[in-house]
Amino acid sequence: MGIAETYSRGREFAIERPFALVLGVIAAVLLGDLLLGLATGQTQFADIGTLVWDGLMRGLVIGLAGIGLSMTYSILNFANFAHGDYITAGAFSGWATTYLIAGLGRADIGALLLVGAGGSVYGGTIGIGMLSTPLAVVAGIVVAGAFAIALSLGVDRFIFKPVRNEDGITLLITSIGVAFALRYLMQFVFGSDVRGTTAQPPSIGLYLIDGTVFIDAHDITLLVIASGLMIGVHLLLQRTKLGKAMRAMADNQDLALITGIPTERVVRSTWIIGGGLTGIAGYMFILWKGTLGFNDGWLLLLLIFAAVILGGIGSIYGAITGGLVIGLTASMAVLWIPSAFARAAAFVVMIVILLVKPSGLFSGRSTA
């Protein structure tokens, strides 16, 4: 009787949720292949540990930047395609500040403000790093957030606000135009070359069964700052009047207007919080990977959209969780496929999970 009942339930599950069954089979096959690799020595535990740590770092950047995009969508009801270029703009402004402070008196001021455009000065040459030039790095983080806030507010005031009452397509197309304008303005000012930004940071090695996983000072910096900011956003949304007003407006904007919630203040606060997090995420992304280019934010934007959609559009916690899932997938996919296809694997995982849970991991939880 027990076997028959189990078979019946399994058959019903397979009929009602075939995609979940397929997902389970794929996961089992990949896990089996991984265990076989560990057993035969083709894969080492240290390799897996390194990829997991790399994925966590990547996921923190994606999740931090995704918070701003998710807030914009839930409160202003449009997908802001200029978000990736806010990331790049914050990164360039912050790194120009870091270069200026770290290299003052050692290189030409113009070259420092242009972040070493054309190979005029290198971050490694002037020894930029969290431990070697902490003041320059902290100042860069602050300026990156502040500049992205100013940019977000300026674009909203002069470009988005006049068309805010139009349909979502109008705002979407407008944001694409803003994205292209910002991207090629930055290319014009800073150049199209990808430049190294930091010296090699000191690291510690953690022994893991058959090898060592290295964690450097910039990894720890990213972990501390991203985690702290995420906790801060949680506390703001759950414990403050502004956070409650944001959640109310995300749930029902018309009702928020009737009950006297200052919607313009909420919109302004959304751009301030989202812009600040976006700028800092851009700076930390460059600190972590050590190179800077004019289209870094655009390339990251696709993964951010994937994270926000995966987590559930409009959910802050969904954006964070989705960012970690996408980051870990993009890093660990190299265990099974060539690294050139790792980004594609993240999108495949997003599609498969959405087939099982179409409204996302945190569906129905707007803003919070």
mmCIF file of C-alpha atoms in Angstrom:
data_model
loop_
_atom_site.group_PDB
_atom_site.id
_atom_site.type_symbol
_atom_site.label_atom_id
_atom_site.label_comp_id
_atom_site.label_asym_id
_atom_site.label_seq_id
_atom_site.Cartn_x
_atom_site.Cartn_y
_atom_site.Cartn_z
ATOM 1 C CA MET A 1 0.000 0.000 0.000
ATOM 2 C CA GLY A 2 2.832 2.392 0.927
ATOM 3 C CA ILE A 3 4.710 1.732 -2.321
ATOM 4 C CA ALA A 4 1.564 2.201 -4.400
ATOM 5 C CA GLU A 5 0.745 5.455 -2.620
ATOM 6 C CA THR A 6 4.291 6.760 -3.113
ATOM 7 C CA TYR A 7 4.162 5.841 -6.810
ATOM 8 C CA SER A 8 0.793 7.581 -7.184
ATOM 9 C CA ARG A 9 2.063 10.768 -5.556
ATOM 10 C CA GLY A 10 5.205 10.717 -7.655
ATOM 11 C CA ARG A 11 3.177 10.287 -10.834
ATOM 12 C CA GLU A 12 0.884 13.185 -9.893
ATOM 13 C CA PHE A 13 3.894 15.396 -9.157
ATOM 14 C CA ALA A 14 5.469 14.525 -12.519
ATOM 15 C CA ILE A 15 2.236 15.385 -14.343
ATOM 16 C CA GLU A 16 1.476 18.582 -12.431
ATOM 17 C CA ARG A 17 5.042 19.945 -12.221
ATOM 18 C CA PRO A 18 7.106 18.429 -15.046
ATOM 19 C CA PHE A 19 9.644 21.269 -15.057
ATOM 20 C CA ALA A 20 10.378 20.713 -11.359
ATOM 21 C CA LEU A 21 11.025 17.062 -12.117
ATOM 22 C CA VAL A 22 13.361 17.941 -14.990
ATOM 23 C CA LEU A 23 15.181 20.436 -12.753
ATOM 24 C CA GLY A 24 15.632 17.751 -10.109
ATOM 25 C CA VAL A 25 17.002 15.263 -12.640
ATOM 26 C CA ILE A 26 19.466 17.824 -14.039
ATOM 27 C CA ALA A 27 20.627 18.764 -10.532
ATOM 28 C CA ALA A 28 21.110 15.079 -9.668
ATOM 29 C CA VAL A 29 23.158 14.461 -12.830
ATOM 30 C CA LEU A 30 25.395 17.493 -12.201
ATOM 31 C CA LEU A 31 25.890 16.524 -8.565
ATOM 32 C CA GLY A 32 26.727 12.972 -9.556
ATOM 33 C CA ASP A 33 29.286 14.201 -12.087
ATOM 34 C CA LEU A 34 30.824 16.485 -9.462
ATOM 35 C CA LEU A 35 31.106 13.667 -6.912
ATOM 36 C CA LEU A 36 32.638 11.405 -9.558
ATOM 37 C CA GLY A 37 35.208 14.089 -10.340
ATOM 38 C CA LEU A 38 36.098 14.400 -6.659
ATOM 39 C CA ALA A 39 36.387 10.632 -6.299
ATOM 40 C CA THR A 40 38.681 10.265 -9.317
ATOM 41 C CA GLY A 41 40.788 13.324 -8.484
ATOM 42 C CA GLN A 42 39.807 15.270 -11.604
ATOM 43 C CA THR A 43 38.221 17.920 -9.392
ATOM 44 C CA GLN A 44 39.649 19.141 -6.083
ATOM 45 C CA PHE A 45 37.786 20.436 -3.051
ATOM 46 C CA ALA A 46 40.007 23.528 -3.121
ATOM 47 C CA ASP A 47 38.883 24.261 -6.688
ATOM 48 C CA ILE A 48 35.244 24.100 -5.603
ATOM 49 C CA GLY A 49 35.970 26.288 -2.582
ATOM 50 C CA THR A 50 37.665 28.902 -4.777
ATOM 51 C CA LEU A 51 34.749 28.958 -7.217
ATOM 52 C CA VAL A 52 32.187 29.198 -4.410
ATOM 53 C CA TRP A 53 34.044 32.146 -2.870
ATOM 54 C CA ASP A 54 34.363 33.826 -6.276
ATOM 55 C CA GLY A 55 30.634 33.300 -6.873
ATOM 56 C CA LEU A 56 29.771 34.739 -3.473
ATOM 57 C CA MET A 57 31.781 37.895 -4.207
ATOM 58 C CA ARG A 58 30.220 38.268 -7.637
ATOM 59 C CA GLY A 59 26.772 37.624 -6.168
ATOM 60 C CA LEU A 60 27.220 40.311 -3.504
ATOM 61 C CA VAL A 61 27.979 42.906 -6.194
ATOM 62 C CA ILE A 62 25.010 41.814 -8.311
ATOM 63 C CA GLY A 63 22.686 41.726 -5.304
ATOM 64 C CA LEU A 64 23.805 45.138 -4.021
ATOM 65 C CA ALA A 65 23.310 46.743 -7.434
ATOM 66 C CA GLY A 66 20.061 44.822 -7.905
ATOM 67 C CA ILE A 67 18.486 46.447 -4.834
ATOM 68 C CA GLY A 68 18.374 49.833 -6.571
ATOM 69 C CA LEU A 69 16.929 48.364 -9.773
ATOM 70 C CA SER A 70 14.295 46.440 -7.819
ATOM 71 C CA MET A 71 13.294 49.515 -5.793
ATOM 72 C CA THR A 72 12.969 51.579 -8.976
ATOM 73 C CA TYR A 73 10.691 48.984 -10.527
ATOM 74 C CA SER A 74 8.498 48.413 -7.475
ATOM 75 C CA ILE A 75 7.947 52.109 -6.699
ATOM 76 C CA LEU A 76 8.241 53.817 -10.110
ATOM 77 C CA ASN A 77 6.992 50.865 -12.192
ATOM 78 C CA PHE A 78 9.595 50.829 -14.935
ATOM 79 C CA ALA A 79 12.740 48.898 -15.763
ATOM 80 C CA ASN A 80 15.609 51.393 -15.799
ATOM 81 C CA PHE A 81 18.081 50.339 -18.494
ATOM 82 C CA ALA A 82 20.365 53.223 -17.512
ATOM 83 C CA HIS A 83 21.039 51.449 -14.207
ATOM 84 C CA GLY A 84 24.154 49.739 -15.553
ATOM 85 C CA ASP A 85 25.634 53.047 -16.617
ATOM 86 C CA TYR A 86 24.929 54.523 -13.182
ATOM 87 C CA ILE A 87 27.164 51.695 -11.938
ATOM 88 C CA THR A 88 29.936 52.687 -14.347
ATOM 89 C CA ALA A 89 29.545 56.409 -13.617
ATOM 90 C CA GLY A 90 29.813 55.765 -9.886
ATOM 91 C CA ALA A 91 32.855 53.588 -10.474
ATOM 92 C CA PHE A 92 34.673 56.188 -12.588
ATOM 93 C CA SER A 93 33.915 59.050 -10.189
ATOM 94 C CA GLY A 94 35.024 57.008 -7.185
ATOM 95 C CA TRP A 95 38.196 55.730 -8.840
ATOM 96 C CA ALA A 96 39.098 59.216 -10.079
ATOM 97 C CA THR A 97 38.956 60.301 -6.425
ATOM 98 C CA THR A 98 41.020 57.308 -5.291
ATOM 99 C CA TYR A 99 43.654 57.909 -7.985
ATOM 100 C CA LEU A 100 43.838 61.599 -7.108
ATOM 101 C CA ILE A 101 44.349 61.023 -3.368
ATOM 102 C CA ALA A 102 46.738 58.072 -3.755
ATOM 103 C CA GLY A 103 48.782 59.578 -6.579
ATOM 104 C CA LEU A 104 48.847 63.284 -5.666
ATOM 105 C CA GLY A 105 52.410 64.557 -6.105
ATOM 106 C CA ARG A 106 53.467 61.375 -7.871
ATOM 107 C CA ALA A 107 51.681 61.775 -11.217
ATOM 108 C CA ASP A 108 49.975 64.414 -13.352
ATOM 109 C CA ILE A 109 46.635 65.536 -11.844
ATOM 110 C CA GLY A 110 44.868 65.317 -15.209
ATOM 111 C CA ALA A 111 46.007 61.738 -15.705
ATOM 112 C CA LEU A 112 44.857 60.854 -12.190
ATOM 113 C CA LEU A 113 41.396 62.409 -12.678
ATOM 114 C CA LEU A 114 41.028 60.464 -15.936
ATOM 115 C CA VAL A 115 41.889 57.245 -14.048
ATOM 116 C CA GLY A 116 45.034 56.678 -16.069
ATOM 117 C CA ALA A 117 43.396 56.983 -19.496
ATOM 118 C CA GLY A 118 45.669 55.822 -22.305
ATOM 119 C CA GLY A 119 48.099 54.164 -19.905
ATOM 120 C CA SER A 120 49.250 57.503 -18.448
ATOM 121 C CA VAL A 121 49.309 56.101 -14.911
ATOM 122 C CA TYR A 122 48.543 52.710 -13.373
ATOM 123 C CA GLY A 123 46.853 51.925 -10.083
ATOM 124 C CA GLY A 124 49.386 49.227 -9.365
ATOM 125 C CA THR A 125 52.264 51.668 -9.869
ATOM 126 C CA ILE A 126 50.954 54.074 -7.232
ATOM 127 C CA GLY A 127 50.125 51.157 -4.945
ATOM 128 C CA ILE A 128 46.342 51.499 -4.636
ATOM 129 C CA GLY A 129 44.777 49.001 -2.251
ATOM 130 C CA MET A 130 42.546 48.765 0.803
ATOM 131 C CA LEU A 131 45.484 48.227 3.153
ATOM 132 C CA SER A 132 48.094 50.345 1.356
ATOM 133 C CA THR A 133 45.895 53.415 0.648
ATOM 134 C CA PRO A 134 42.845 53.068 2.937
ATOM 135 C CA LEU A 135 41.966 56.780 2.949
ATOM 136 C CA ALA A 136 41.937 56.907 -0.861
ATOM 137 C CA VAL A 137 39.728 53.818 -1.084
ATOM 138 C CA VAL A 138 37.239 54.992 1.574
ATOM 139 C CA ALA A 139 37.028 58.425 -0.077
ATOM 140 C CA GLY A 140 36.438 56.731 -3.427
ATOM 141 C CA ILE A 141 33.589 54.665 -1.997
ATOM 142 C CA VAL A 142 31.925 57.780 -0.567
ATOM 143 C CA VAL A 143 32.325 59.792 -3.776
ATOM 144 C CA ALA A 144 31.077 56.882 -5.928
ATOM 145 C CA GLY A 145 27.863 56.700 -3.897
ATOM 146 C CA ALA A 146 27.404 60.477 -3.778
ATOM 147 C CA PHE A 147 28.000 60.940 -7.511
ATOM 148 C CA ALA A 148 25.562 58.158 -8.433
ATOM 149 C CA ILE A 149 22.946 59.773 -6.167
ATOM 150 C CA ALA A 150 23.444 63.172 -7.835
ATOM 151 C CA LEU A 151 23.297 61.560 -11.277
ATOM 152 C CA SER A 152 20.132 59.613 -10.430
ATOM 153 C CA LEU A 153 18.370 62.694 -9.057
ATOM 154 C CA GLY A 154 19.467 64.850 -12.001
ATOM 155 C CA VAL A 155 18.323 62.348 -14.629
ATOM 156 C CA ASP A 156 15.009 61.876 -12.820
ATOM 157 C CA ARG A 157 14.410 65.624 -12.469
ATOM 158 C CA PHE A 158 15.162 66.612 -16.053
ATOM 159 C CA ILE A 159 14.412 63.445 -18.057
ATOM 160 C CA PHE A 160 12.256 60.878 -16.250
ATOM 161 C CA LYS A 161 9.927 63.170 -14.296
ATOM 162 C CA PRO A 162 8.430 64.903 -17.384
ATOM 163 C CA VAL A 163 7.422 61.489 -18.803
ATOM 164 C CA ARG A 164 6.730 59.676 -15.532
ATOM 165 C CA ASN A 165 2.967 59.681 -16.109
ATOM 166 C CA GLU A 166 3.322 58.129 -19.553
ATOM 167 C CA ASP A 167 3.155 54.374 -20.107
ATOM 168 C CA GLY A 168 5.966 52.041 -19.107
ATOM 169 C CA ILE A 169 7.232 51.655 -22.682
ATOM 170 C CA THR A 170 7.920 55.388 -22.918
ATOM 171 C CA LEU A 171 9.965 55.331 -19.719
ATOM 172 C CA LEU A 172 11.753 52.169 -20.832
ATOM 173 C CA ILE A 173 12.811 53.640 -24.180
ATOM 174 C CA THR A 174 13.803 56.895 -22.471
ATOM 175 C CA SER A 175 16.033 54.984 -20.051
ATOM 176 C CA ILE A 176 17.698 53.177 -22.977
ATOM 177 C CA GLY A 177 18.472 56.557 -24.532
ATOM 178 C CA VAL A 178 19.923 57.792 -21.227
ATOM 179 C CA ALA A 179 22.028 54.618 -20.994
ATOM 180 C CA PHE A 180 23.597 55.107 -24.429
ATOM 181 C CA ALA A 181 24.203 58.821 -23.796
ATOM 182 C CA LEU A 182 25.958 58.157 -20.482
ATOM 183 C CA ARG A 183 27.968 55.230 -21.799
ATOM 184 C CA TYR A 184 29.449 57.023 -24.758
ATOM 185 C CA LEU A 185 29.999 60.208 -22.773
ATOM 186 C CA MET A 186 32.139 58.179 -20.379
ATOM 187 C CA GLN A 187 33.937 56.588 -23.310
ATOM 188 C CA PHE A 188 34.642 60.050 -24.728
ATOM 189 C CA VAL A 189 35.954 61.408 -21.402
ATOM 190 C CA PHE A 190 37.830 58.405 -20.006
ATOM 191 C CA GLY A 191 38.651 56.475 -23.164
ATOM 192 C CA SER A 192 37.715 52.973 -24.264
ATOM 193 C CA ASP A 193 40.751 51.142 -22.881
ATOM 194 C CA VAL A 194 40.446 48.758 -19.944
ATOM 195 C CA ARG A 195 42.930 49.748 -17.256
ATOM 196 C CA GLY A 196 44.232 48.018 -14.132
ATOM 197 C CA THR A 197 43.250 49.867 -10.972
ATOM 198 C CA THR A 198 44.883 48.213 -7.970
ATOM 199 C CA ALA A 199 48.098 46.675 -6.728
ATOM 200 C CA GLN A 200 48.045 43.004 -5.766
ATOM 201 C CA PRO A 201 46.329 42.906 -2.334
ATOM 202 C CA PRO A 202 47.678 40.743 0.500
ATOM 203 C CA SER A 203 45.790 37.509 1.029
ATOM 204 C CA ILE A 204 45.401 34.658 3.454
ATOM 205 C CA GLY A 205 45.213 30.993 2.529
ATOM 206 C CA LEU A 206 42.599 28.681 3.991
ATOM 207 C CA TYR A 207 43.551 25.022 3.726
ATOM 208 C CA LEU A 208 40.707 22.852 2.384
ATOM 209 C CA ILE A 209 41.418 19.076 2.345
ATOM 210 C CA ASP A 210 43.484 18.974 -0.850
ATOM 211 C CA GLY A 211 44.531 22.566 -1.480
ATOM 212 C CA THR A 212 44.275 26.197 -0.455
ATOM 213 C CA VAL A 213 41.548 28.800 -0.983
ATOM 214 C CA PHE A 214 42.966 32.323 -1.063
ATOM 215 C CA ILE A 215 40.972 35.277 0.304
ATOM 216 C CA ASP A 216 42.446 38.749 -0.152
ATOM 217 C CA ALA A 217 41.846 42.091 1.540
ATOM 218 C CA HIS A 218 39.580 43.348 -1.228
ATOM 219 C CA ASP A 219 37.354 40.283 -0.883
ATOM 220 C CA ILE A 220 36.915 40.999 2.827
ATOM 221 C CA THR A 221 36.231 44.675 2.100
ATOM 222 C CA LEU A 222 33.510 43.771 -0.387
ATOM 223 C CA LEU A 223 31.975 41.241 2.018
ATOM 224 C CA VAL A 224 31.858 43.706 4.933
ATOM 225 C CA ILE A 225 30.549 46.698 2.973
ATOM 226 C CA ALA A 226 27.967 44.811 0.905
ATOM 227 C CA SER A 227 26.641 42.896 3.925
ATOM 228 C CA GLY A 228 26.499 46.067 6.021
ATOM 229 C CA LEU A 229 24.590 47.992 3.348
ATOM 230 C CA MET A 230 22.135 45.141 2.813
ATOM 231 C CA ILE A 231 21.418 44.974 6.546
ATOM 232 C CA GLY A 232 21.015 48.761 6.560
ATOM 233 C CA VAL A 233 18.422 48.611 3.758
ATOM 234 C CA HIS A 234 16.527 45.905 5.658
ATOM 235 C CA LEU A 235 16.428 48.010 8.814
ATOM 236 C CA LEU A 236 15.363 51.106 6.868
ATOM 237 C CA LEU A 237 12.467 49.314 5.185
ATOM 238 C CA GLN A 238 11.251 47.551 8.315
ATOM 239 C CA ARG A 239 11.957 50.016 11.127
ATOM 240 C CA THR A 240 11.523 53.552 9.749
ATOM 241 C CA LYS A 241 8.572 55.686 8.615
ATOM 242 C CA LEU A 242 10.243 56.205 5.255
ATOM 243 C CA GLY A 243 10.550 52.453 4.790
ATOM 244 C CA LYS A 244 6.878 51.930 5.617
ATOM 245 C CA ALA A 245 5.937 54.697 3.172
ATOM 246 C CA MET A 246 8.041 53.040 0.474
ATOM 247 C CA ARG A 247 6.392 49.685 1.046
ATOM 248 C CA ALA A 248 2.939 51.278 1.018
ATOM 249 C CA MET A 249 3.628 53.093 -2.241
ATOM 250 C CA ALA A 250 5.015 49.925 -3.824
ATOM 251 C CA ASP A 251 1.866 48.011 -2.838
ATOM 252 C CA ASN A 252 -0.680 50.627 -3.993
ATOM 253 C CA GLN A 253 0.378 54.052 -5.236
ATOM 254 C CA ASP A 254 -3.191 55.424 -5.498
ATOM 255 C CA LEU A 255 -3.979 54.416 -1.930
ATOM 256 C CA ALA A 256 -0.684 55.949 -0.783
ATOM 257 C CA LEU A 257 -1.741 59.270 -2.333
ATOM 258 C CA ILE A 258 -5.155 59.155 -0.645
ATOM 259 C CA THR A 259 -3.679 58.427 2.784
ATOM 260 C CA GLY A 260 -1.356 61.436 2.554
ATOM 261 C CA ILE A 261 1.973 59.717 1.948
ATOM 262 C CA PRO A 262 4.370 62.260 0.372
ATOM 263 C CA THR A 263 4.919 60.378 -2.874
ATOM 264 C CA GLU A 264 7.466 62.816 -4.319
ATOM 265 C CA ARG A 265 9.571 62.459 -1.203
ATOM 266 C CA VAL A 266 9.348 58.682 -1.520
ATOM 267 C CA VAL A 267 10.395 58.851 -5.182
ATOM 268 C CA ARG A 268 13.323 61.117 -4.311
ATOM 269 C CA SER A 269 14.355 58.806 -1.482
ATOM 270 C CA THR A 270 14.168 55.826 -3.840
ATOM 271 C CA TRP A 271 16.639 57.467 -6.206
ATOM 272 C CA ILE A 272 18.908 58.478 -3.313
ATOM 273 C CA ILE A 273 19.021 55.010 -1.750
ATOM 274 C CA GLY A 274 19.105 53.112 -5.040
ATOM 275 C CA GLY A 275 21.646 55.484 -6.574
ATOM 276 C CA GLY A 276 23.950 55.349 -3.572
ATOM 277 C CA LEU A 277 23.933 51.553 -3.460
ATOM 278 C CA THR A 278 24.468 51.388 -7.218
ATOM 279 C CA GLY A 279 27.472 53.722 -7.173
ATOM 280 C CA ILE A 280 29.080 51.878 -4.275
ATOM 281 C CA ALA A 281 28.415 48.530 -5.974
ATOM 282 C CA GLY A 282 30.198 49.832 -9.072
ATOM 283 C CA TYR A 283 33.226 50.963 -7.072
ATOM 284 C CA MET A 284 33.410 47.702 -5.103
ATOM 285 C CA PHE A 285 33.081 45.652 -8.292
ATOM 286 C CA ILE A 286 36.182 47.346 -9.714
ATOM 287 C CA LEU A 287 38.070 47.057 -6.397
ATOM 288 C CA TRP A 288 37.320 43.337 -6.392
ATOM 289 C CA LYS A 289 38.187 42.503 -10.006
ATOM 290 C CA GLY A 290 40.984 45.055 -10.390
ATOM 291 C CA THR A 291 40.150 46.458 -13.858
ATOM 292 C CA LEU A 292 37.910 49.266 -15.117
ATOM 293 C CA GLY A 293 36.280 49.842 -18.523
ATOM 294 C CA PHE A 294 33.565 52.125 -19.845
ATOM 295 C CA ASN A 295 31.069 49.280 -20.435
ATOM 296 C CA ASP A 296 31.541 47.343 -17.171
ATOM 297 C CA GLY A 297 28.127 48.390 -15.850
ATOM 298 C CA TRP A 298 26.372 47.489 -19.091
ATOM 299 C CA LEU A 299 27.849 43.979 -19.064
ATOM 300 C CA LEU A 300 26.886 43.574 -15.401
ATOM 301 C CA LEU A 301 23.358 44.897 -16.018
ATOM 302 C CA LEU A 302 22.251 41.740 -17.826
ATOM 303 C CA LEU A 303 23.162 39.626 -14.791
ATOM 304 C CA ILE A 304 21.453 42.158 -12.487
ATOM 305 C CA PHE A 305 18.233 41.912 -14.488
ATOM 306 C CA ALA A 306 18.477 38.133 -14.319
ATOM 307 C CA ALA A 307 18.909 38.305 -10.524
ATOM 308 C CA VAL A 308 15.988 40.706 -10.032
ATOM 309 C CA ILE A 309 13.670 38.628 -12.224
ATOM 310 C CA LEU A 310 14.793 35.385 -10.586
ATOM 311 C CA GLY A 311 14.253 36.752 -7.082
ATOM 312 C CA GLY A 312 10.851 38.214 -7.899
ATOM 313 C CA ILE A 313 10.464 41.647 -9.490
ATOM 314 C CA GLY A 314 10.025 44.323 -6.829
ATOM 315 C CA SER A 315 11.459 42.300 -3.939
ATOM 316 C CA ILE A 316 14.606 43.596 -2.237
ATOM 317 C CA TYR A 317 15.325 40.254 -0.618
ATOM 318 C CA GLY A 318 14.636 38.583 -3.960
ATOM 319 C CA ALA A 319 17.235 40.803 -5.637
ATOM 320 C CA ILE A 320 19.828 39.855 -3.007
ATOM 321 C CA THR A 321 19.043 36.132 -3.161
ATOM 322 C CA GLY A 322 18.838 36.180 -6.945
ATOM 323 C CA GLY A 323 22.201 37.946 -7.089
ATOM 324 C CA LEU A 324 23.831 35.233 -5.008
ATOM 325 C CA VAL A 325 22.264 32.465 -7.124
ATOM 326 C CA ILE A 326 23.345 34.102 -10.390
ATOM 327 C CA GLY A 327 26.833 34.841 -9.062
ATOM 328 C CA LEU A 328 27.390 31.304 -7.805
ATOM 329 C CA THR A 329 26.033 29.816 -11.026
ATOM 330 C CA ALA A 330 28.249 31.982 -13.246
ATOM 331 C CA SER A 331 31.333 30.983 -11.237
ATOM 332 C CA MET A 332 30.640 27.283 -10.669
ATOM 333 C CA ALA A 333 29.429 26.567 -14.191
ATOM 334 C CA VAL A 334 33.082 26.243 -15.290
ATOM 335 C CA LEU A 335 33.148 22.875 -13.532
ATOM 336 C CA TRP A 336 30.974 21.496 -16.334
ATOM 337 C CA ILE A 337 31.251 23.872 -19.304
ATOM 338 C CA PRO A 338 33.934 26.156 -20.864
ATOM 339 C CA SER A 339 34.354 29.474 -19.056
ATOM 340 C CA ALA A 340 33.226 31.398 -22.161
ATOM 341 C CA PHE A 341 29.705 30.054 -21.577
ATOM 342 C CA ALA A 342 29.557 30.654 -17.824
ATOM 343 C CA ARG A 343 27.414 33.800 -18.130
ATOM 344 C CA ALA A 344 24.990 31.934 -20.392
ATOM 345 C CA ALA A 345 24.668 29.242 -17.728
ATOM 346 C CA ALA A 346 23.403 31.857 -15.257
ATOM 347 C CA PHE A 347 20.582 32.789 -17.636
ATOM 348 C CA VAL A 348 19.732 29.128 -18.247
ATOM 349 C CA VAL A 349 19.403 28.577 -14.498
ATOM 350 C CA MET A 350 17.171 31.663 -14.272
ATOM 351 C CA ILE A 351 14.897 30.319 -17.028
ATOM 352 C CA VAL A 352 14.701 26.845 -15.504
ATOM 353 C CA ILE A 353 13.835 28.170 -12.033
ATOM 354 C CA LEU A 354 11.209 30.519 -13.480
ATOM 355 C CA LEU A 355 9.628 27.583 -15.295
ATOM 356 C CA VAL A 356 9.168 25.973 -11.882
ATOM 357 C CA LYS A 357 8.260 29.192 -10.025
ATOM 358 C CA PRO A 358 7.159 31.731 -12.660
ATOM 359 C CA SER A 359 6.793 34.732 -10.331
ATOM 360 C CA GLY A 360 10.245 34.352 -8.797
ATOM 361 C CA LEU A 361 11.704 33.063 -5.550
ATOM 362 C CA PHE A 362 10.211 35.887 -3.461
ATOM 363 C CA SER A 363 7.020 36.478 -5.431
ATOM 364 C CA GLY A 364 4.438 38.746 -3.823
ATOM 365 C CA ARG A 365 6.924 40.525 -1.557
ATOM 366 C CA SER A 366 7.122 44.000 -3.084
ATOM 367 C CA THR A 367 10.001 46.202 -1.941
ATOM 368 C CA ALA A 368 10.666 44.070 1.124
#
